[in-house]
Every structure is written in structure tokens, then in C-alpha cells.
Coordinates of C-alpha atoms in Angstrom, one line a residue:
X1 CA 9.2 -18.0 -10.1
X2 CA 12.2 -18.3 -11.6
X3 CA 13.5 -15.4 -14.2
X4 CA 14.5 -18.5 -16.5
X5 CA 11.2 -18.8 -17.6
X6 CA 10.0 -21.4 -15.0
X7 CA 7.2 -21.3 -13.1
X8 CA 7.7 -22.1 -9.0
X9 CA 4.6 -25.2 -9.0
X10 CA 4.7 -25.2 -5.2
X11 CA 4.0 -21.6 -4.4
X12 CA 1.4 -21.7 -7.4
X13 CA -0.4 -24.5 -5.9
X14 CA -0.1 -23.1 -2.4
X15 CA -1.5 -20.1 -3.7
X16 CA -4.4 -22.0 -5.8
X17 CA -5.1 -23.5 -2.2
X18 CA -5.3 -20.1 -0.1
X19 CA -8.0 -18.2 -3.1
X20 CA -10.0 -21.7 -2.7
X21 CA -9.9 -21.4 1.2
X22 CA -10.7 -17.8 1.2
X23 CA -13.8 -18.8 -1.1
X24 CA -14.8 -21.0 1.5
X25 CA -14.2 -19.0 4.2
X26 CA -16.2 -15.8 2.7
X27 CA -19.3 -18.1 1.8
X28 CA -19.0 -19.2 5.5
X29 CA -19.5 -15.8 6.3
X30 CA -22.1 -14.6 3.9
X31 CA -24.5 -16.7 5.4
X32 CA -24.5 -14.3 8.2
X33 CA -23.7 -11.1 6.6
X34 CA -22.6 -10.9 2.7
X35 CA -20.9 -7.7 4.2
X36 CA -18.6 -9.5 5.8
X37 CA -17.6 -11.2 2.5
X38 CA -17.3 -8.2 1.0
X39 CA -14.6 -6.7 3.8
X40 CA -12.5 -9.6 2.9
X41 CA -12.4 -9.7 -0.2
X42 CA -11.2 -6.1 -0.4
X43 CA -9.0 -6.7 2.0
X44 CA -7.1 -9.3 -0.3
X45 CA -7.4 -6.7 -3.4
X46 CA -5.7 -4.1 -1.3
X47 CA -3.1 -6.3 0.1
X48 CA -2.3 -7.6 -3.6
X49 CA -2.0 -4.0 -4.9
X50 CA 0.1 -2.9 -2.3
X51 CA 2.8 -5.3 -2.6
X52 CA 2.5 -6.1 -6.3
X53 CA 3.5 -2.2 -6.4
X54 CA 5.5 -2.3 -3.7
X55 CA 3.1 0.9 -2.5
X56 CA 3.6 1.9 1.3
X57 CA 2.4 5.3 3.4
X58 CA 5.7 5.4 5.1
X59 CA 7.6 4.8 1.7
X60 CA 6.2 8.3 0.4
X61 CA 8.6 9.8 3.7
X62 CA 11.2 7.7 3.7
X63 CA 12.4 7.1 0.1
X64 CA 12.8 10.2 -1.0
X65 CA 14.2 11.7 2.3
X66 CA 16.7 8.3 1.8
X67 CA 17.4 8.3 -2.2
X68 CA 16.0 11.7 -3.4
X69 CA 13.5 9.9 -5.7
X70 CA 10.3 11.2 -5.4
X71 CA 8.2 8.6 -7.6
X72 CA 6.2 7.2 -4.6
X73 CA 5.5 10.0 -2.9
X74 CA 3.7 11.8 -6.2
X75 CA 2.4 8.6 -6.8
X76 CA 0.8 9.0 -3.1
X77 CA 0.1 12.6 -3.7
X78 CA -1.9 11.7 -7.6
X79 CA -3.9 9.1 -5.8
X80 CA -5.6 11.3 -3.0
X81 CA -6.5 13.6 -5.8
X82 CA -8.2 10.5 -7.6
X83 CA -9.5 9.8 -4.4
X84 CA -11.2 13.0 -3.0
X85 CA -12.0 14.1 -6.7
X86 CA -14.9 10.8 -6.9
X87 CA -15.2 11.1 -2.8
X88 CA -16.4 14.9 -3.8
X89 CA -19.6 13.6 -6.1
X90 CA -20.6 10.5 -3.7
X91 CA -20.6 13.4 -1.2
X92 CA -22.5 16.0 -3.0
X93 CA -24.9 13.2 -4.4
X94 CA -26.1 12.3 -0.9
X95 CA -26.1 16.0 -0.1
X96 CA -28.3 17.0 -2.6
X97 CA -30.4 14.4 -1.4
X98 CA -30.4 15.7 2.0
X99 CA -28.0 13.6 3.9
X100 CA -25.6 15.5 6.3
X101 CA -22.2 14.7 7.6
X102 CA -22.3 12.3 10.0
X103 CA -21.2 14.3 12.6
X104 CA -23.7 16.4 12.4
X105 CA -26.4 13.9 12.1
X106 CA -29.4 13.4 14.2
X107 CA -30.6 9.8 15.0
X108 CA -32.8 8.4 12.1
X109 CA -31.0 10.8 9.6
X110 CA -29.4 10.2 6.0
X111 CA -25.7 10.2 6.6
X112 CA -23.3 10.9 3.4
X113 CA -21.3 8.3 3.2
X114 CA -18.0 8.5 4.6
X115 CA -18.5 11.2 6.2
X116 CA -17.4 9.1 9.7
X117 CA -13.9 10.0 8.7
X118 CA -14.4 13.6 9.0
X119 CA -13.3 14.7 12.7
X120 CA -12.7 16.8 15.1
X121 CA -8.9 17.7 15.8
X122 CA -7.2 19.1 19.0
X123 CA -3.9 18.3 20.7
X124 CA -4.5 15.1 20.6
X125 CA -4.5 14.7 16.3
X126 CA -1.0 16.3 16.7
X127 CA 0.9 14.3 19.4
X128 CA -0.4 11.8 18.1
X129 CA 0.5 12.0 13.9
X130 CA 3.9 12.9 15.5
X131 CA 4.2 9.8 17.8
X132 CA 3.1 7.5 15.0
X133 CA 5.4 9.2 12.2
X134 CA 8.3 8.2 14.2
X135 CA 7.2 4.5 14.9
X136 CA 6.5 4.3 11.7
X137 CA 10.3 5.1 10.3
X138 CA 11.9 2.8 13.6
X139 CA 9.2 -0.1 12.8
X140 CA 9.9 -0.1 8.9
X141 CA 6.3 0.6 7.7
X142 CA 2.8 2.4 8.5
X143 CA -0.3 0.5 9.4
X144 CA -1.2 -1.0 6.4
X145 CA 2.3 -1.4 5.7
X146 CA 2.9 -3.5 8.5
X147 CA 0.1 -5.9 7.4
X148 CA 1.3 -6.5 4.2
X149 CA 5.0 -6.6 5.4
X150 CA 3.3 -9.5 7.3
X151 CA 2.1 -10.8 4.3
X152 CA 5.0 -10.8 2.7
X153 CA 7.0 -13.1 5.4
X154 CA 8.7 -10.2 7.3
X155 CA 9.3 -11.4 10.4
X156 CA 10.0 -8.4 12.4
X157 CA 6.1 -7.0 10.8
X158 CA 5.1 -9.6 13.2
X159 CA 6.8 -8.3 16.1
X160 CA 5.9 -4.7 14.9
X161 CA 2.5 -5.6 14.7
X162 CA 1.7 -7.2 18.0
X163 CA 2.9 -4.7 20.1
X164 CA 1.2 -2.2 17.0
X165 CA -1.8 -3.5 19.0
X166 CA -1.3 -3.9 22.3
X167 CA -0.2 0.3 22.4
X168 CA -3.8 1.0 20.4
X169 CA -4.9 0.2 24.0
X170 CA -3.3 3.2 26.1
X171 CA -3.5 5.7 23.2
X172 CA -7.0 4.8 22.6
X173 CA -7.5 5.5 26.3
X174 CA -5.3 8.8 26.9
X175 CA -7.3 10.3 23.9
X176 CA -10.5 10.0 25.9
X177 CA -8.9 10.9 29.0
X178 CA -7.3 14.2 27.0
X179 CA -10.1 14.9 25.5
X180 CA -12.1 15.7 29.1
X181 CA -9.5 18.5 29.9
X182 CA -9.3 22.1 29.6
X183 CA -6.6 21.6 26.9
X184 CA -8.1 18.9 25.0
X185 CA -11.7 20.4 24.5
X186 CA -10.2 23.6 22.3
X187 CA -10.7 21.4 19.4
X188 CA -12.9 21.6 15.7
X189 CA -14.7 20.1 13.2
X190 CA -13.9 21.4 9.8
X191 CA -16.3 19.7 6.8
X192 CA -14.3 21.7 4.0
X193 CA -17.8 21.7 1.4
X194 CA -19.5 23.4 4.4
X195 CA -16.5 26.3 4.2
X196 CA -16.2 26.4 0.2
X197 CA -18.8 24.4 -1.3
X198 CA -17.7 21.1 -2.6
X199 CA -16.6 22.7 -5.7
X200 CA -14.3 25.0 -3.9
X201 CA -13.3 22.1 -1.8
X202 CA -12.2 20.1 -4.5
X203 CA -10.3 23.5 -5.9
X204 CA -8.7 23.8 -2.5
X205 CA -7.4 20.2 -2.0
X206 CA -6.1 19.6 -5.1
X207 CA -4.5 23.2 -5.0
X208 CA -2.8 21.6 -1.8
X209 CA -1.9 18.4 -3.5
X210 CA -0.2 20.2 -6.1
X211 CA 1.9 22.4 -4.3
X212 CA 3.3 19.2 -2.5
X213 CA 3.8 18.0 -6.3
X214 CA 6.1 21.3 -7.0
X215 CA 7.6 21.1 -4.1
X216 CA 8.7 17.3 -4.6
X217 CA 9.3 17.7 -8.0
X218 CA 11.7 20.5 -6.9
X219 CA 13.3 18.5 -3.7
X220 CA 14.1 15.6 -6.4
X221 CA 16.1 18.4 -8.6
X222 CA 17.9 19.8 -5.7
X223 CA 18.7 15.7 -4.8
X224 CA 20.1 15.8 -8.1
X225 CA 22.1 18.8 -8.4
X226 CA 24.0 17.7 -5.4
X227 CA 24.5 14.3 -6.3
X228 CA 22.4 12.8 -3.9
X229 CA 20.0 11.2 -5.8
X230 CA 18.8 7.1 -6.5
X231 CA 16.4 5.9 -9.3
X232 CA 13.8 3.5 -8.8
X233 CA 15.5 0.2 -10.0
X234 CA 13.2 -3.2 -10.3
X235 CA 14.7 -6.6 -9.8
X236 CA 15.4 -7.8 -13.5
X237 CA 12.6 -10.7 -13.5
X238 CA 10.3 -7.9 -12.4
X239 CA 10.6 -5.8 -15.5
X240 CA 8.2 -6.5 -18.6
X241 CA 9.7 -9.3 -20.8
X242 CA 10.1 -8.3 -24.5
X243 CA 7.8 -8.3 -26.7
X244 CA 6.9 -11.4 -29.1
X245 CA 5.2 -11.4 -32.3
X246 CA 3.7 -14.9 -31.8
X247 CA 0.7 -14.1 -28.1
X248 CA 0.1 -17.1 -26.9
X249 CA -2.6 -17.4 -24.1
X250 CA -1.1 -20.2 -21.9
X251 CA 2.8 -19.4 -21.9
X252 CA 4.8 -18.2 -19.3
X253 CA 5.2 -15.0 -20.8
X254 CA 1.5 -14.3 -20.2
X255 CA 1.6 -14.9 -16.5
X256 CA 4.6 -13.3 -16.2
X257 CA 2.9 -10.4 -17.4
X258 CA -0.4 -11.3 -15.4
X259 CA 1.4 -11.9 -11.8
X260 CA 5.1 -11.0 -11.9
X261 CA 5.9 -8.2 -13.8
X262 CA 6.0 -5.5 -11.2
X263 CA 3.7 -2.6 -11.6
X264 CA 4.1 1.0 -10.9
X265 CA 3.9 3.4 -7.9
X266 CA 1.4 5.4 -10.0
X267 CA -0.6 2.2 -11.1
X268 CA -0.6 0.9 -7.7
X269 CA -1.9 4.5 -6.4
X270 CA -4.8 4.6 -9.2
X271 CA -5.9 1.0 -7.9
X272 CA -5.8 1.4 -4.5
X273 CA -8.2 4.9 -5.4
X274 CA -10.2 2.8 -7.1
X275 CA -10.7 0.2 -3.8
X276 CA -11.2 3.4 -1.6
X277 CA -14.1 4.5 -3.5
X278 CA -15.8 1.1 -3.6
X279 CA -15.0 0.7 -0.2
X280 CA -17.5 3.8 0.4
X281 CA -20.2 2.8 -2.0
X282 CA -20.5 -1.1 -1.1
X283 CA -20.3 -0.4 2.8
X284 CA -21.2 3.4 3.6
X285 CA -17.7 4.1 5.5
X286 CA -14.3 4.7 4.7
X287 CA -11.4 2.3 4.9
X288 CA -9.6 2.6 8.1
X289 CA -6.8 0.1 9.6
X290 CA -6.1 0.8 13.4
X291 CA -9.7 0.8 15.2
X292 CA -9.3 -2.9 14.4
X293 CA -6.1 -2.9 15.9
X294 CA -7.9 -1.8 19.7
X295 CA -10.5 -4.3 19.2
X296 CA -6.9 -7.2 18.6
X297 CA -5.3 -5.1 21.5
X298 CA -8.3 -5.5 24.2
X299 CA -9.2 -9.1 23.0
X300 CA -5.4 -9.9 23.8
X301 CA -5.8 -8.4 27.2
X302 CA -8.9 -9.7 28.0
X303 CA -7.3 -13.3 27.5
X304 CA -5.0 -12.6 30.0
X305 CA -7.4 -11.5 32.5
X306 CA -7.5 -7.8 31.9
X307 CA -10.8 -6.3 32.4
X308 CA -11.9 -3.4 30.6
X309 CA -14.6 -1.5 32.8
X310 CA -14.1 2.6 31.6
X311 CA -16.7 3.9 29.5
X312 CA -14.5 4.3 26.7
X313 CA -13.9 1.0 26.1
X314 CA -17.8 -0.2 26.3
X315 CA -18.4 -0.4 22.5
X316 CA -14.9 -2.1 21.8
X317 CA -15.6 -5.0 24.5
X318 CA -19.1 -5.6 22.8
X319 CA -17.4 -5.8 19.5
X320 CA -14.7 -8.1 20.7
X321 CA -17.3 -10.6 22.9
X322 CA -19.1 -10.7 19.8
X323 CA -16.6 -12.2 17.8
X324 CA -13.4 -10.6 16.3
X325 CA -14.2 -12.8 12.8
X326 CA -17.6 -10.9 12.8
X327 CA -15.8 -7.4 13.0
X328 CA -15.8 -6.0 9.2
X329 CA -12.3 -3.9 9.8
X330 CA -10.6 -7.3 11.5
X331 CA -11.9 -9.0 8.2
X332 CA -9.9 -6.7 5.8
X333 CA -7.2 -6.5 7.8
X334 CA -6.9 -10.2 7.6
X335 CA -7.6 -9.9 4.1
X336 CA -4.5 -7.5 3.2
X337 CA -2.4 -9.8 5.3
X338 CA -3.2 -12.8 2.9
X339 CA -3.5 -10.8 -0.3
X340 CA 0.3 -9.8 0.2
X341 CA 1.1 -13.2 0.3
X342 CA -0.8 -14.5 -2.3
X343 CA 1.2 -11.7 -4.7
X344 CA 4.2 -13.0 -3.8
X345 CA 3.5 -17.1 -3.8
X346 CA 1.6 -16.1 -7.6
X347 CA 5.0 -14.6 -8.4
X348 CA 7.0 -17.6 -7.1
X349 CA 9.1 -15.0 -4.5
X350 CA 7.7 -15.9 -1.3
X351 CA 10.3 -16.4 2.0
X352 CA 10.4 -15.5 5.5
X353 CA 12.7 -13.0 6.1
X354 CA 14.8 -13.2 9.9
X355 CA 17.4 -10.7 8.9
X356 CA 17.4 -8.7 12.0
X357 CA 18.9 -8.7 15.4
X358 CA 18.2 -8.1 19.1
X359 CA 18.6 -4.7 18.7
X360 CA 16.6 -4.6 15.7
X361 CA 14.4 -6.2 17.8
X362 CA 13.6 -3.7 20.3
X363 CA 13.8 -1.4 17.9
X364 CA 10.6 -2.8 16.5
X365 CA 8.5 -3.2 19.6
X366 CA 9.6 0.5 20.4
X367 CA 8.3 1.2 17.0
X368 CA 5.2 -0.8 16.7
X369 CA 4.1 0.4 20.0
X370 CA 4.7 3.9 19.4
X371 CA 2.5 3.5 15.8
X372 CA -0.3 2.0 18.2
X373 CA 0.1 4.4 20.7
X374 CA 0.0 7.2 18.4
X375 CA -2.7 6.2 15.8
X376 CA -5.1 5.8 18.4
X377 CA -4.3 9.1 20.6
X378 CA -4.7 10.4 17.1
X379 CA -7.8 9.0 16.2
X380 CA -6.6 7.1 13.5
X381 CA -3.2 6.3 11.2
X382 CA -2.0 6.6 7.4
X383 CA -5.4 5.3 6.0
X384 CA -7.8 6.5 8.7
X385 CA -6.6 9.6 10.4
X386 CA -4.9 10.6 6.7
X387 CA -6.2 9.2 3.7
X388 CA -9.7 8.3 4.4
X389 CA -10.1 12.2 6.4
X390 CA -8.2 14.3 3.8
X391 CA -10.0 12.5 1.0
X392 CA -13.5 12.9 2.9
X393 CA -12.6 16.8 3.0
X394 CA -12.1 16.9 6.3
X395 CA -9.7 19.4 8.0
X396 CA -8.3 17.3 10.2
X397 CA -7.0 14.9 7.9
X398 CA -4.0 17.8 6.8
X399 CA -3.0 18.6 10.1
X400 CA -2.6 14.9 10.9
X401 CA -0.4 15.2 7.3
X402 CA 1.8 17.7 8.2
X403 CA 2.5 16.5 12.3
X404 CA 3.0 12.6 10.7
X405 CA 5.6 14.1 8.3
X406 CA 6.9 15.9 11.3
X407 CA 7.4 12.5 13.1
X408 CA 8.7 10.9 10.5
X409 CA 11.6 12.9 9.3
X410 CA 12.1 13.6 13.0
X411 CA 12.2 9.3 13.4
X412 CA 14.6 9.4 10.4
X413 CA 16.9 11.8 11.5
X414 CA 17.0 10.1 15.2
X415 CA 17.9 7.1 14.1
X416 CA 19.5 7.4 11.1
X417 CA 23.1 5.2 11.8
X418 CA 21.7 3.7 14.8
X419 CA 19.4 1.3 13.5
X420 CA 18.0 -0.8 9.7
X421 CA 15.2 1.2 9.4
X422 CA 14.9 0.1 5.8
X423 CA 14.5 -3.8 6.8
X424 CA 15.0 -6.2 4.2
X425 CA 12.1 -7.7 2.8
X426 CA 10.0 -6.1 0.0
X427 CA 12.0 -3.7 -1.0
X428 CA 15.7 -6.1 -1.2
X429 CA 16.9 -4.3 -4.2
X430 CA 15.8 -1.0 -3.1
X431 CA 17.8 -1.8 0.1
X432 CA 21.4 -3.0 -1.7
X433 CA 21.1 0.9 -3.5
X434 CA 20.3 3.2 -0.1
X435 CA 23.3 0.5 1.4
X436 CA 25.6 1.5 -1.6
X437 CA 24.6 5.1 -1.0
X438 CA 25.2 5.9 2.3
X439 CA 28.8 4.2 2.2
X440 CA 29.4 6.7 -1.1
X441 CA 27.9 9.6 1.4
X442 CA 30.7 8.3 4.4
X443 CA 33.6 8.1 1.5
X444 CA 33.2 12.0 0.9

């Protein structure tokens, strides 16, 4: 798309192509399970919402530790209370009905949905959040992130993303292994409605969620009080065109507003809220990313004549010989791959993007492999280990929050100077500003 007012045909019509593929593809597999369908589907919603907002995990650490500008991370902090505010009354719904967590449930019992994401936590859920908060600021985006990077035509998210997989394998595997010693077993299972009622829990979390809000609100005013401080600028073509007296359906000013005006951290947030609860009520479970990623990892492996005996991996290697295209999590991980893409070929402003070097390059495998490592020693990354457990009221989920921001400001500060860790791709303007920055920073 151009910002003269002209529409890029190819990318349209490349785009046009993908939606009638994906059509195909999901009736292809709603003759075997219409669930299926359903996981890919979502998976393109997400991945259109997280680029056409240009919403990332990692972002909420990195941007405002970078410009001082703290609109992603309260957009971030606004959506988990959206989130665990209508998570609260699918809960207390099935409660009421008699279902338990699912943790606690017996074979043949009602489980509330969701309730899969609520953990236990031990020594594990810490090295882990801080192993994958580093990756995540070297490799240039979390889990989801990655995918939609991918989407996007970020290069280096491929090369993040491969060995993002192949270290789910060993993490998955040393979590088991920690798990059966003396260290690993002091662990717990904290269901927050079973400690204050579901009420209180809501009280509690969102008590949480605003303190964060203060305190960002109040990092963004010290930012600007020393004169370290960046506003969110959009690309001009991005912004919403002026308004016309004369609406006209079919113009160019009505897709403009449809699929290239950008929208809003807080937008973005509210929509991907919206997903997450759907997510529970259409399939039972929360969303997750990286549990997928071990199933990729030990399919990979497998190819190459790996065999996978331990009993930790038994119901990963049934999943995989059954077919990775009939694994729901595979599905919308797919699905937020080609959702990206299709936001950005809708919007004409889809390239592949080889800025990076050999040094970038290692930088990524040592980052991608380090988010796989740690997500699965952790039991789960951004969406699963954080989102999906804090908004599922589960203890766990927080003190995955606070080692992940731990790692990542640890992953900033290591390689700050060393390395891009702001790649260029999604977020080019946003780049050109932190550039201009940290050469005003090195002039004083």
C-alpha cells in the first residue's frame, strides 16, 4: 500500500489467495475434527491482532526500559485485568456447578475450564522465567512474538525460532529430571479462589495489576523528568486519514481505515482479551505457545534418527506419530504465523527483512535456544507460563512474572551495546527513534 492513496494489487491478491487457502485447508480439517478448524482460525485472529497493533510480550520490557514510554506495557497490564476479570466468572460458573480445578480432578470429573494452566511452581518456574526473559531480549521477541515476527518476513524469527524449538527439548527434559530431586519436589500449587474466594481473587489481582500501573505510570515520569523519554510515533500512512464529509463504501479511504490504519496498544490488548476468553469457552483450555514448540522439537529429532525412549517424552512422541497437522496448539501456531502476514500483505507492507549479520546471527540461536530452553524448564512462556496462569488465578503465573522481568532487564543490560536487540522489522520506525536516542545518550 502505498500512502498516495494506491492500493498494492499484488499483495491484495496474494492475500485474497492465502484467506481462500486457509478456507480450504480448515474444511479439510473439520471433516476430522471441527476443533481443529477452530484452532486455526484463532490462530490467524491472533496473529492479525498482534501485528496490526504491533502488540508483543517482550515489547511490554523492552520499550519502556529502551524509550521510557510505557504505553505497551499498561496496555499489557489493562488486558490481563480484561482477561482474568471474565476468566473469574467462566471459573466460578463451572464451580458452582461442581467442577474443580483440574489439578485437583479425579478421572471422570467436571474440570473448570482452564484450569490446566494453573500449576505448580518450584525452582524450576524460576530458572526457567529467567532463562527465557534473557533469550527473549537477545532473540528480539517472546514466543508469540517470534511467530508473528515470522509472519511478518523477519528473517532472523526464523532462525530464532528453529533453535526456539530444538532447546524446548532439553528444558522439557531437565524439568522432569529436576523435578525428581530433593530440591525440585519443595514446590506448590496455589488456585488463588481456593485462598480468597474468587471475589477476593479478582480484588487481589487487579490490586496487583494496578500497582504495576502506578509504578509505570511513575517510571514514565521519572523517564521524563530526566530527559530520557520517546513517544510512540506511527509511520505517517499508518495514522487515520482525515475525515471526509462525502463516506463512500468502496474507496480507498475505507480500506485504509479497515486494514492499514494502525491500531492501538490498548485496542490490540482488549482484542487479544477477547481471543483468550473464546479460546477457553470454544475449546476448554487456555491458549499456550511453547508445548507445541516440544512436539516441532522431537519431530525434528526424530527425523534425524533421534529416539525418544524416557517416560517424559511418551505422550509428546504419540502426539508427534499422530500427525503434527492434527495437534490443535501446532494449528494455531501456524495460524498466528499466517495471520501476521496476511496484516501486512492486506496493508500492502509486506518484505523480508535480512538486515542482520553473523554476529547477529548467533546472537539469535543463542537467544532462540535459551527461550526454548527456558519456557519448557519453566513449564511454559509469555502466553502459557504468564498470561494464560496469572489470568487462570494461579500463583504461579506471578512468580513466573517477576523471574521473566528479572531475565529480561538482566538480557538488556548484558547486551545492551553488544548486539541489535531491537531488530528491524515491525517495529522500523520505532527502531530509527531508540537509534537517534542512544547516539543523543553517547553525545552527553
Amino acid at each position: 500500500m502505498e500512502s498516495t492513496g494506491r492500493i498494492n494489487k499484488v499483495q491484495l491478491f496474494v492475500a485474497l489467495g492465502i484467506i481462500v487457502l486457509i478456507g480450504i485447508f480448515g474444511f479439510y480439517l473439520g471433516q476430522t475434527n471441527s476443533k481443529l478448524t477452530l484452532n486455526i482460525i484463532t490462530g490467524v485472529a491472533l496473529g492479525y491482532i498482534l501485528t496490526r497493533s504491533r502488540f508483543g510480550f517482550a515489547g511490554g520490557i523492552k520499550r519502556i526500559y529502551i524509550t521510557g514510554e510505557g504505553s505497551l506495557t499498561k496496555a499489557l497490564l489493562i488486558m490481563f485485568a480484561i482477561s482474568l476479570i471474565a476468566t473469574a466468572g467462566i471459573h466460578w460458573a463451572a464451580a458452582a456447578n461442581g467442577a474443580v480445578p483440574s489439578y485437583m480432578a479425579s478421572e471422570g470429573a467436571a474440570v473448570i475450564p482452564g484450569s490446566s494452566s494453573v500449576g505448580a511452581f518450584n525452582i524450576s518456574t524460576i530458572l526457567g522465567g529467567f532463562i527465557f526473559g534473557i533469550g527473549m531480549m537477545i532473540a528480539g521477541g517472546c514466543a508469540s512474538g517470534t511467530l508473528s515476527d515470522l509472519g511478518e518476513g523477519a528473517i532472523r524469527a526464523a532462525i530464532a525460532l528453529l533453535f526456539f524449538v530444538l532447546g524446548a527439548v532439553p528444558g522439557h527434559a531437565l524439568r522432569y529430571r529436576i523435578a525428581e530431586t530433593a530440591i525440585g519436589k519443595i514446590k506448590a500449587t496455589v488456585y488463588l479462589p481456593h485462598v480468597f474466594g474468587y471475589v477476593g481473587a479478582v480484588i487481589v489481582s487487579l490490586l496487583i495489576l494496578l500497582a504495576l500501573y502506578v509504578v509505570t505510570r511513575k517510571y514514565e515520569d521519572f523517564r521524563k523528568k530526566e530527559g530520557y523519554y520517546q513517544k510512540n510515533v506511527y509511520e505517517p500512512d499508518e495514522l487515520p486519514l482525515p475525515e471526509n464529509k462525502d463516506f463512500k463504501l468502496f474507496s480507498y479511504r475505507t480500506y485504509h481505515k479497515f486494514f492499514i490504519e494502525r491500531w492501538s496498544f490498548l485496542k490490540g490488548g482488549i482484542l487479544l482479551s477477547i481471543m483468550f476468553v473464546f479460546i477457553i469457552n470454544t475449546t476448554g483450555s487456555s491458549w499456550g505457545v511453547t508445548s507445541a514448540f516440544t512436539k516441532w522439537g522431537v519431530a525434528l529429532l526424530q527425523g534425524i534418527g533421534m529416539e525418544f525412549t524416557s517416560p517424559e517424552f511418551a505422550s509428546i512422541v504419540e502426539s508427534v506419530n499422530k500427525g503434527l497437522l492434527y495437534d490443535g496448539g501446532t494449528l494455531r501456531n501456524i495460524g498466528i504465523i499466517v495471520g501476521a502476514a496476511l496484516a501486512l500483505l492486506l496493508a500492502g507492507k509486506f518484505k523480508f527483512d535480512y538486515d542482520f549479520n553473523l554476529k547477529d546471527v548467533l546472537i539469535y540461536i543463542s537467544g532462540g535456544f535459551m527461550m526454548g530452553f527456558g519456557a519448557r524448564l519453566a513449564g511454559g512462556c509469555n502466553i502459557g507460563a504468564l498470561y494464560s496462569s496469572i489470568c487462570n488465578f494461579s500463583l504461579s503465573g506471578w512468580i513466573f512474572l517477576v523471574a521473566l522481568s528479572l531475565g529480561g532487564i538482566a538480557g538488556l543490560k548484558l547486551f545492551e551495546g553488544r548486539v541489535n536487540i531491537i531488530p528491524a522489522n515491525r517495529y522500523l520506525r520505532e527502531k530509527k527513534i531508540e537509534e537517534n536516542k542512544v547516539v543523543e545518550l553517547k553525545a552527553q
